[in-house]
Short mmCIF file of C-alpha atoms and ligand atoms in Angstrom, two decimals:
data_model
loop_
_atom_site.label_atom_id
_atom_site.label_comp_id
_atom_site.label_asym_id
_atom_site.label_seq_id
_atom_site.Cartn_x
_atom_site.Cartn_y
_atom_site.Cartn_z
CA UNK A 1 103.65 -59.10 -141.45
CA UNK A 2 104.15 -62.82 -142.15
CA UNK A 3 107.64 -63.99 -142.82
CA UNK A 4 106.60 -66.55 -145.37
CA UNK A 5 107.36 -65.62 -148.93
CA UNK A 6 105.34 -67.39 -151.53
CA UNK A 7 107.38 -68.84 -154.47
CA UNK A 8 105.54 -68.45 -157.77
CA UNK A 9 107.54 -70.40 -160.42
CA UNK A 10 106.94 -69.15 -164.24
CA UNK A 11 109.54 -71.32 -165.73
CA UNK A 12 106.98 -72.99 -167.89
CA UNK A 13 105.32 -69.55 -168.82
CA UNK A 14 107.84 -66.68 -168.90
CA UNK A 15 110.66 -69.12 -168.84
CA UNK A 16 109.46 -70.81 -171.92
CA UNK A 17 109.31 -67.56 -173.64
CA UNK A 18 113.31 -67.69 -173.86
CA UNK A 19 114.14 -67.38 -177.50
CA UNK A 20 114.88 -70.81 -178.87
CA UNK A 21 113.30 -72.81 -176.01
CA UNK A 22 110.33 -75.05 -176.80
CA UNK A 23 109.09 -77.44 -174.09
CA UNK A 24 106.82 -80.33 -175.08
CA UNK A 25 103.83 -81.58 -172.88
CA UNK A 26 106.00 -84.39 -171.54
CA UNK A 27 108.69 -81.94 -170.63
CA UNK A 28 106.41 -79.71 -168.87
CA UNK A 29 104.79 -82.38 -166.77
CA UNK A 30 108.34 -83.73 -165.76
CA UNK A 31 109.27 -80.02 -164.80
CA UNK A 32 105.85 -79.55 -163.14
CA UNK A 33 106.39 -82.65 -160.92
CA UNK A 34 109.85 -81.61 -159.93
CA UNK A 35 108.60 -78.13 -158.98
CA UNK A 36 106.12 -79.82 -156.71
CA UNK A 37 108.89 -81.82 -155.13
CA UNK A 38 110.97 -78.63 -154.91
CA UNK A 39 108.01 -77.08 -152.94
CA UNK A 40 106.96 -74.16 -154.93
CA UNK A 41 103.56 -72.48 -154.01
CA UNK A 42 102.19 -71.55 -157.37
CA UNK A 43 103.05 -72.82 -160.90
CA UNK A 44 102.32 -70.57 -163.81
CA UNK A 45 101.75 -73.28 -166.35
CA UNK A 46 101.32 -71.25 -169.49
CA UNK A 47 99.05 -68.79 -171.29
CA UNK A 48 96.00 -70.85 -172.32
CA UNK A 49 94.54 -68.86 -175.05
CA UNK A 50 98.05 -68.31 -176.85
CA UNK A 51 97.87 -71.72 -178.55
CA UNK A 52 96.06 -75.14 -178.45
CA UNK A 53 99.48 -76.73 -177.02
CA UNK A 54 99.33 -74.29 -174.28
CA UNK A 55 95.90 -74.80 -173.41
CA UNK A 56 96.48 -78.65 -173.21
CA UNK A 57 99.59 -78.33 -171.15
CA UNK A 58 97.73 -75.99 -168.60
CA UNK A 59 94.95 -78.35 -168.61
CA UNK A 60 97.23 -81.51 -168.00
CA UNK A 61 99.22 -79.81 -165.18
CA UNK A 62 96.02 -78.74 -163.82
CA UNK A 63 94.65 -82.27 -163.73
CA UNK A 64 97.96 -83.96 -162.70
CA UNK A 65 99.73 -81.80 -160.18
CA UNK A 66 98.48 -81.99 -156.58
CA UNK A 67 99.47 -79.87 -153.53
CA UNK A 68 100.12 -76.78 -155.64
CA UNK A 69 98.26 -73.74 -156.99
CA UNK A 70 98.16 -73.91 -160.98
CA UNK A 71 98.02 -70.49 -162.50
CA UNK A 72 97.25 -69.50 -166.08
CA UNK A 73 98.00 -66.04 -167.77
CA UNK A 74 95.45 -63.91 -169.67
CA UNK A 75 95.31 -60.47 -171.19
CA UNK A 76 92.51 -58.34 -169.69
CA UNK A 77 90.03 -60.01 -172.12
CA UNK A 78 86.94 -61.78 -171.38
CA UNK A 79 87.61 -64.30 -173.91
CA UNK A 80 91.12 -65.05 -172.56
CA UNK A 81 89.83 -65.38 -169.04
CA UNK A 82 87.01 -67.85 -170.05
CA UNK A 83 89.65 -69.99 -171.91
CA UNK A 84 92.06 -69.84 -168.87
CA UNK A 85 89.25 -70.84 -166.54
CA UNK A 86 88.41 -73.69 -168.59
CA UNK A 87 92.06 -75.00 -168.83
CA UNK A 88 92.38 -74.48 -165.12
CA UNK A 89 89.02 -76.18 -164.08
CA UNK A 90 90.46 -79.50 -162.97
CA UNK A 91 93.02 -77.93 -160.53
CA UNK A 92 92.93 -78.57 -156.85
CA UNK A 93 93.79 -74.76 -156.52
CA UNK A 94 93.58 -72.47 -159.41
CA UNK A 95 94.68 -68.80 -160.06
CA UNK A 96 94.01 -66.54 -162.91
CA UNK A 97 96.85 -64.07 -163.70
CA UNK A 98 95.41 -61.00 -165.66
CA UNK A 99 96.29 -57.54 -166.01
CA UNK A 100 97.65 -54.80 -168.61
CA UNK A 101 100.35 -52.17 -168.93
CA UNK A 102 100.48 -49.12 -166.60
CA UNK A 103 103.44 -47.12 -167.97
CA UNK A 104 102.94 -44.25 -170.46
CA UNK A 105 105.15 -46.08 -172.94
CA UNK A 106 102.76 -49.05 -172.91
CA UNK A 107 99.60 -47.17 -172.74
CA UNK A 108 100.48 -44.94 -175.68
CA UNK A 109 102.55 -47.26 -177.91
CA UNK A 110 101.03 -50.69 -177.12
CA UNK A 111 97.59 -50.40 -175.68
CA UNK A 112 96.83 -47.11 -177.24
CA UNK A 113 94.44 -46.35 -174.36
CA UNK A 114 94.03 -43.59 -171.92
CA UNK A 115 94.82 -44.11 -168.27
CA UNK A 116 91.13 -44.17 -167.42
CA UNK A 117 90.35 -46.68 -170.32
CA UNK A 118 93.08 -48.96 -169.16
CA UNK A 119 92.08 -48.75 -165.57
CA UNK A 120 88.38 -49.70 -166.40
CA UNK A 121 89.67 -52.46 -168.67
CA UNK A 122 91.72 -53.86 -165.76
CA UNK A 123 88.85 -53.61 -163.22
CA UNK A 124 86.57 -55.40 -165.54
CA UNK A 125 89.06 -58.12 -166.08
CA UNK A 126 89.36 -58.74 -162.41
CA UNK A 127 85.58 -59.00 -162.02
CA UNK A 128 85.37 -61.55 -164.99
CA UNK A 129 88.25 -63.52 -163.38
CA UNK A 130 86.52 -63.54 -160.06
CA UNK A 131 83.59 -65.30 -161.55
CA UNK A 132 85.69 -68.39 -161.92
CA UNK A 133 88.05 -68.29 -158.79
CA UNK A 134 88.81 -66.37 -155.52
CA UNK A 135 92.42 -66.34 -156.32
CA UNK A 136 93.09 -63.57 -158.86
CA UNK A 137 96.47 -62.09 -159.52
CA UNK A 138 96.64 -58.68 -161.29
CA UNK A 139 99.76 -57.62 -163.28
CA UNK A 140 100.73 -54.00 -163.92
CA UNK A 141 103.00 -54.54 -166.87
CA UNK A 142 105.99 -52.18 -166.91
CA UNK A 143 105.27 -50.90 -163.40
CA UNK A 144 109.17 -50.16 -163.25
CA UNK A 145 108.81 -47.16 -165.78
CA UNK A 146 105.31 -46.09 -164.59
CA UNK A 147 104.12 -42.89 -162.78
CA UNK A 148 103.52 -43.69 -159.16
CA UNK A 149 100.37 -41.93 -158.58
CA UNK A 150 98.61 -43.97 -161.50
CA UNK A 151 100.08 -47.25 -160.16
CA UNK A 152 98.48 -46.39 -156.64
CA UNK A 153 95.26 -45.70 -158.29
CA UNK A 154 95.22 -49.07 -160.33
CA UNK A 155 96.16 -51.03 -157.19
CA UNK A 156 93.39 -49.52 -155.22
CA UNK A 157 90.77 -50.14 -157.76
CA UNK A 158 91.74 -53.68 -158.75
CA UNK A 159 91.85 -54.70 -155.18
CA UNK A 160 88.46 -53.23 -154.80
CA UNK A 161 87.49 -55.16 -157.81
CA UNK A 162 88.57 -58.47 -156.17
CA UNK A 163 92.41 -58.95 -156.97
CA UNK A 164 94.01 -60.91 -154.08
CA UNK A 165 97.70 -60.65 -155.32
CA UNK A 166 99.19 -57.58 -157.04
CA UNK A 167 102.10 -58.29 -159.28
CA UNK A 168 104.51 -55.32 -159.81
CA UNK A 169 106.75 -56.34 -162.84
CA UNK A 170 109.90 -54.52 -163.81
CA UNK A 171 109.05 -55.99 -167.25
CA UNK A 172 112.00 -54.24 -168.99
CA UNK A 173 114.54 -54.88 -166.20
CA UNK A 174 114.98 -51.03 -165.86
CA UNK A 175 114.88 -50.46 -162.16
CA UNK A 176 117.71 -50.72 -159.70
CA UNK A 177 117.23 -52.20 -156.09
CA UNK A 178 116.63 -49.03 -154.22
CA UNK A 179 114.25 -47.86 -156.73
CA UNK A 180 112.26 -51.06 -156.72
CA UNK A 181 112.45 -51.15 -153.04
CA UNK A 182 110.59 -47.68 -152.96
CA UNK A 183 108.13 -48.78 -155.67
CA UNK A 184 106.84 -51.52 -153.48
CA UNK A 185 107.01 -49.71 -150.12
CA UNK A 186 105.28 -46.75 -151.91
CA UNK A 187 102.32 -48.83 -152.78
CA UNK A 188 102.11 -50.70 -149.48
CA UNK A 189 102.22 -47.23 -147.69
CA UNK A 190 99.96 -45.14 -149.94
CA UNK A 191 97.30 -47.45 -151.06
CA UNK A 192 94.59 -47.42 -148.58
CA UNK A 193 93.38 -51.09 -149.08
CA UNK A 194 96.88 -52.57 -149.60
CA UNK A 195 96.51 -54.62 -146.49
CA UNK A 196 93.98 -56.65 -148.50
CA UNK A 197 96.52 -58.24 -151.13
CA UNK A 198 99.83 -59.93 -151.34
CA UNK A 199 102.41 -57.85 -153.37
CA UNK A 200 104.56 -59.82 -155.73
CA UNK A 201 108.09 -59.01 -157.35
CA UNK A 202 108.35 -59.97 -161.07
CA UNK A 203 111.80 -58.67 -162.26
CA UNK A 204 113.63 -59.00 -165.54
CA UNK A 205 117.39 -59.11 -165.73
CA UNK A 206 118.20 -56.74 -168.42
CA UNK A 207 120.78 -54.93 -166.24
CA UNK A 208 121.60 -58.02 -164.25
CA UNK A 209 119.74 -56.71 -161.29
CA UNK A 210 116.71 -58.98 -161.21
CA UNK A 211 117.56 -61.14 -158.15
CA UNK A 212 118.73 -57.79 -156.35
CA UNK A 213 115.37 -55.99 -157.26
CA UNK A 214 113.37 -59.09 -155.98
CA UNK A 215 115.06 -59.27 -152.75
CA UNK A 216 114.72 -55.43 -152.27
CA UNK A 217 111.07 -55.92 -152.85
CA UNK A 218 110.87 -58.50 -150.14
CA UNK A 219 112.66 -56.10 -147.86
CA UNK A 220 109.92 -53.41 -148.71
CA UNK A 221 107.24 -56.00 -147.72
CA UNK A 222 106.36 -58.16 -150.84
CA UNK A 223 105.57 -61.65 -150.02
CA UNK A 224 105.48 -63.33 -153.35
CA UNK A 225 108.51 -63.59 -155.68
CA UNK A 226 108.09 -64.66 -159.37
CA UNK A 227 111.01 -66.72 -160.61
CA UNK A 228 112.38 -69.12 -162.97
CA UNK A 229 114.69 -72.02 -162.67
CA UNK A 230 118.16 -71.05 -163.81
CA UNK A 231 116.65 -67.56 -164.45
CA UNK A 232 115.59 -68.44 -167.96
CA UNK A 233 113.10 -66.03 -169.70
CA UNK A 234 112.65 -63.32 -172.30
CA UNK A 235 115.88 -61.65 -173.41
CA UNK A 236 118.39 -61.54 -170.48
CA UNK A 237 115.76 -63.73 -168.47
CA UNK A 238 113.80 -63.63 -165.24
CA UNK A 239 114.86 -63.56 -161.57
CA UNK A 240 116.58 -66.76 -160.85
CA UNK A 241 114.58 -69.01 -158.25
CA UNK A 242 117.63 -70.73 -156.69
CA UNK A 243 119.49 -67.27 -156.10
CA UNK A 244 116.40 -65.82 -154.49
CA UNK A 245 115.63 -68.92 -152.34
CA UNK A 246 119.25 -69.32 -151.17
CA UNK A 247 119.64 -65.45 -150.45
CA UNK A 248 116.67 -65.69 -148.17
CA UNK A 249 117.93 -68.72 -146.52
CA UNK A 250 121.59 -67.66 -146.04
CA UNK A 251 120.79 -64.10 -145.10
CA UNK A 252 117.76 -64.79 -143.04
CA UNK A 253 119.46 -62.51 -140.35
CA UNK A 254 118.71 -59.40 -142.63
CA UNK A 255 115.50 -60.69 -144.50
CA UNK A 256 113.75 -62.41 -141.63
CA UNK A 257 111.63 -64.30 -144.37
CA UNK A 258 111.77 -67.78 -145.59
CA UNK A 259 110.22 -69.91 -148.48
CA UNK A 260 108.68 -73.56 -148.35
CA UNK A 261 111.35 -74.70 -150.75
CA UNK A 262 113.33 -77.95 -150.22
CA UNK A 263 116.78 -76.52 -150.98
CA UNK A 264 118.21 -80.00 -151.61
CA UNK A 265 116.09 -80.17 -154.61
CA UNK A 266 117.63 -77.02 -156.16
CA UNK A 267 120.49 -78.66 -158.18
CA UNK A 268 118.44 -81.55 -159.61
CA UNK A 269 115.84 -79.08 -160.63
CA UNK A 270 118.28 -76.73 -162.35
CA UNK A 271 119.87 -79.66 -164.21
CA UNK A 272 116.46 -80.99 -165.30
CA UNK A 273 115.34 -77.66 -166.65
CA UNK A 274 118.74 -77.19 -168.33
CA UNK A 275 118.58 -80.48 -170.05
CA UNK A 276 114.90 -80.15 -171.26
CA UNK A 277 115.08 -76.42 -172.25
CA UNK A 278 118.48 -76.76 -173.98
CA UNK A 279 119.64 -73.68 -172.08
CA UNK A 280 123.15 -74.41 -170.79
CA UNK A 281 123.85 -73.12 -167.06
CA UNK A 282 127.09 -71.05 -167.11
CA UNK A 283 129.89 -72.54 -165.00
CA UNK A 284 130.07 -69.65 -162.68
CA UNK A 285 126.38 -69.42 -162.18
CA UNK A 286 125.44 -68.60 -158.56
CA UNK A 287 124.05 -71.69 -156.50
CA UNK A 288 123.87 -74.09 -159.35
CA UNK A 289 126.76 -73.55 -161.78
CA UNK A 290 129.50 -76.30 -161.98
CA UNK A 291 132.18 -74.03 -160.41
CA UNK A 292 129.93 -72.73 -157.62
CA UNK A 293 131.66 -75.10 -155.07
CA UNK A 294 134.88 -75.61 -156.80
CA UNK A 295 138.19 -74.23 -155.69
CA UNK A 296 141.16 -73.86 -157.87
CA UNK A 297 143.74 -71.50 -156.33
CA UNK A 298 146.34 -72.76 -153.81
CA UNK A 299 145.30 -70.21 -151.06
CA UNK A 300 141.64 -71.06 -151.44
CA UNK A 301 142.24 -74.76 -151.32
CA UNK A 302 144.40 -74.67 -148.34
CA UNK A 303 141.66 -72.56 -146.37
CA UNK A 304 138.86 -74.71 -147.54
CA UNK A 305 140.63 -77.98 -146.71
CA UNK A 306 141.34 -76.67 -143.24
CA UNK A 307 137.87 -75.30 -142.73
CA UNK A 308 135.05 -75.18 -145.49
CA UNK A 309 133.45 -71.79 -144.26
CA UNK A 310 136.65 -69.88 -144.99
CA UNK A 311 135.80 -69.59 -148.52
CA UNK A 312 132.33 -71.12 -148.80
CA UNK A 313 129.02 -69.46 -147.43
CA UNK A 314 126.92 -72.37 -148.77
CA UNK A 315 127.29 -76.00 -147.84
CA UNK A 316 127.08 -77.78 -151.15
CA UNK A 317 124.79 -80.47 -149.69
CA UNK A 318 122.11 -77.85 -148.92
CA UNK A 319 121.35 -77.38 -152.55
CA UNK A 320 121.75 -81.02 -153.47
CA UNK A 321 125.56 -81.01 -154.61
CA UNK A 322 127.54 -83.79 -153.34
CA UNK A 323 130.54 -81.84 -152.04
CA UNK A 324 133.04 -79.00 -152.67
CA UNK A 325 135.65 -79.84 -155.31
CA UNK A 326 139.23 -79.11 -155.39
CA UNK A 327 140.28 -78.45 -158.92
CA UNK A 328 143.89 -78.87 -159.82
CA UNK A 329 145.34 -76.09 -161.90
CA UNK A 330 148.56 -74.41 -162.24
CA UNK A 331 147.32 -72.02 -159.46
CA UNK A 332 146.98 -74.99 -157.06
CA UNK A 333 149.19 -75.85 -154.21
CA UNK A 334 150.67 -78.77 -152.34
CA UNK A 335 147.63 -79.09 -150.02
CA UNK A 336 145.25 -79.35 -152.89
CA UNK A 337 147.29 -81.98 -154.66
CA UNK A 338 147.87 -83.97 -151.56
CA UNK A 339 144.19 -84.00 -151.08
CA UNK A 340 143.28 -85.11 -154.48
CA UNK A 341 145.93 -87.86 -154.48
CA UNK A 342 144.55 -88.98 -150.94
CA UNK A 343 141.16 -89.20 -152.47
CA UNK A 344 142.59 -91.63 -155.19
CA UNK A 345 143.99 -93.73 -152.34
CA UNK A 346 147.71 -92.50 -152.62
CA UNK A 347 150.02 -91.41 -149.83
CA UNK A 348 153.80 -90.70 -150.34
CA UNK A 349 156.85 -89.76 -148.42
CA UNK A 350 157.76 -86.18 -148.37
CA UNK A 351 160.60 -86.71 -150.79
CA UNK A 352 158.38 -88.61 -153.23
CA UNK A 353 155.64 -86.04 -152.94
CA UNK A 354 157.94 -83.24 -153.71
CA UNK A 355 159.08 -85.08 -156.97
CA UNK A 356 155.40 -85.69 -158.01
CA UNK A 357 154.50 -81.93 -157.08
CA UNK A 358 157.33 -80.72 -159.29
CA UNK A 359 155.94 -82.72 -162.41
CA UNK A 360 152.55 -81.87 -161.64
CA UNK A 361 153.26 -78.03 -161.81
CA UNK A 362 154.92 -78.73 -165.40
CA UNK A 363 151.75 -80.49 -166.55
CA UNK A 364 149.49 -78.06 -165.01
CA UNK A 365 151.20 -75.22 -167.02
CA UNK A 366 150.24 -76.80 -170.17
CA UNK A 367 146.53 -77.54 -169.33
CA UNK A 368 143.38 -75.82 -167.99
CA UNK A 369 142.75 -78.63 -165.41
CA UNK A 370 144.71 -81.61 -164.25
CA UNK A 371 142.39 -84.38 -163.98
CA UNK A 372 142.21 -87.90 -162.35
CA UNK A 373 143.81 -89.47 -165.28
CA UNK A 374 146.67 -87.10 -165.19
CA UNK A 375 147.34 -87.67 -161.78
CA UNK A 376 147.59 -91.46 -162.13
CA UNK A 377 150.08 -91.09 -164.91
CA UNK A 378 151.98 -88.56 -162.76
CA UNK A 379 152.14 -91.12 -159.93
CA UNK A 380 153.15 -93.95 -162.28
O1 KIV B 1 107.22 -59.37 -167.34
C1 KIV B 1 106.01 -59.01 -167.36
O2 KIV B 1 105.60 -57.92 -167.13
C2 KIV B 1 105.26 -60.25 -167.48
C3 KIV B 1 103.77 -59.95 -167.21
C4 KIV B 1 102.98 -60.73 -168.30
C5 KIV B 1 103.45 -60.56 -165.89
O3 KIV B 1 105.68 -61.35 -167.72
ZN1 ZN B 2 107.73 -61.25 -167.26
#
């Protein structure tokens, strides 16, 4: 099995489905260019039949972005597929992403179809899509809650019909890592023609397990991950691109798999998406949060100042951050204070430093952070 994991970015499709987010065409082009610099393999640019605006943005991204596959989402309907094919026509490389639900819940309540009807509809959709491109991805919506024997049957039939990537979405964020691992492993081991397709993890974060589930899927043999920048998306969001990429990088010893991502572009990409989408990144967000490389307690500051790896498993430069930060609070110690004063160009005798330290602790007790201006006042 190849150790290369394809990164399928759906920030512009599933990410844009975040309540309250609306990206203009110019925003999408800016993010799209940045995703190319980041090194993603596939950009899901939108759902072309959903609105004229979505059609236009998929079409423009298909025209303007080079060196990446542009993908359009469709339902398993002929008209959707024809419209997607038209929007994607100018792309250097194009993919149609079609499919429908596989869980009893979706079959009964949403699709109102029998298993047989849904399977036939899906197979037909793949055949229509293959008329326009050799690169067809099939999604089995709500796989996480579906009956495995039916999932295996669908996978086998849609691969026979020409699907080259099989997306196994945990649409409702219901599964836990061990379960998602066995879902992917079970498909690969039980479907006779599974060697003819790439399996893709598409996880939602309703129980906070999207990243863990996606990584479990990679462990089980999936070789594509569907992610969004900062994990934006419907409800609690999608799997976060930066978390999966850095987990694969830092724990390569366990995963033995890597992506084509330029990790130094992770932070600039995160900031751009946050700015354009209006979705604020929480301070303690893994990899790209403002606190991800910041140390505030005296014990940690002492360790990090002696040797960064005592409390940091990621060199901040790897993700495009300038450096680790020593944040001065009431929990900070002498080492941290001395370090920050030295950064401002100050050095003092031991006696004078003790005086400053005593005053620093008083100020720190009254504020959440002692900043540069406070330090200058303390010294003065
Ligand atoms: O979550 C999901 O099932 C999806 C599909 C449309 C791929 O986003
Ligand atoms: Zn989704």
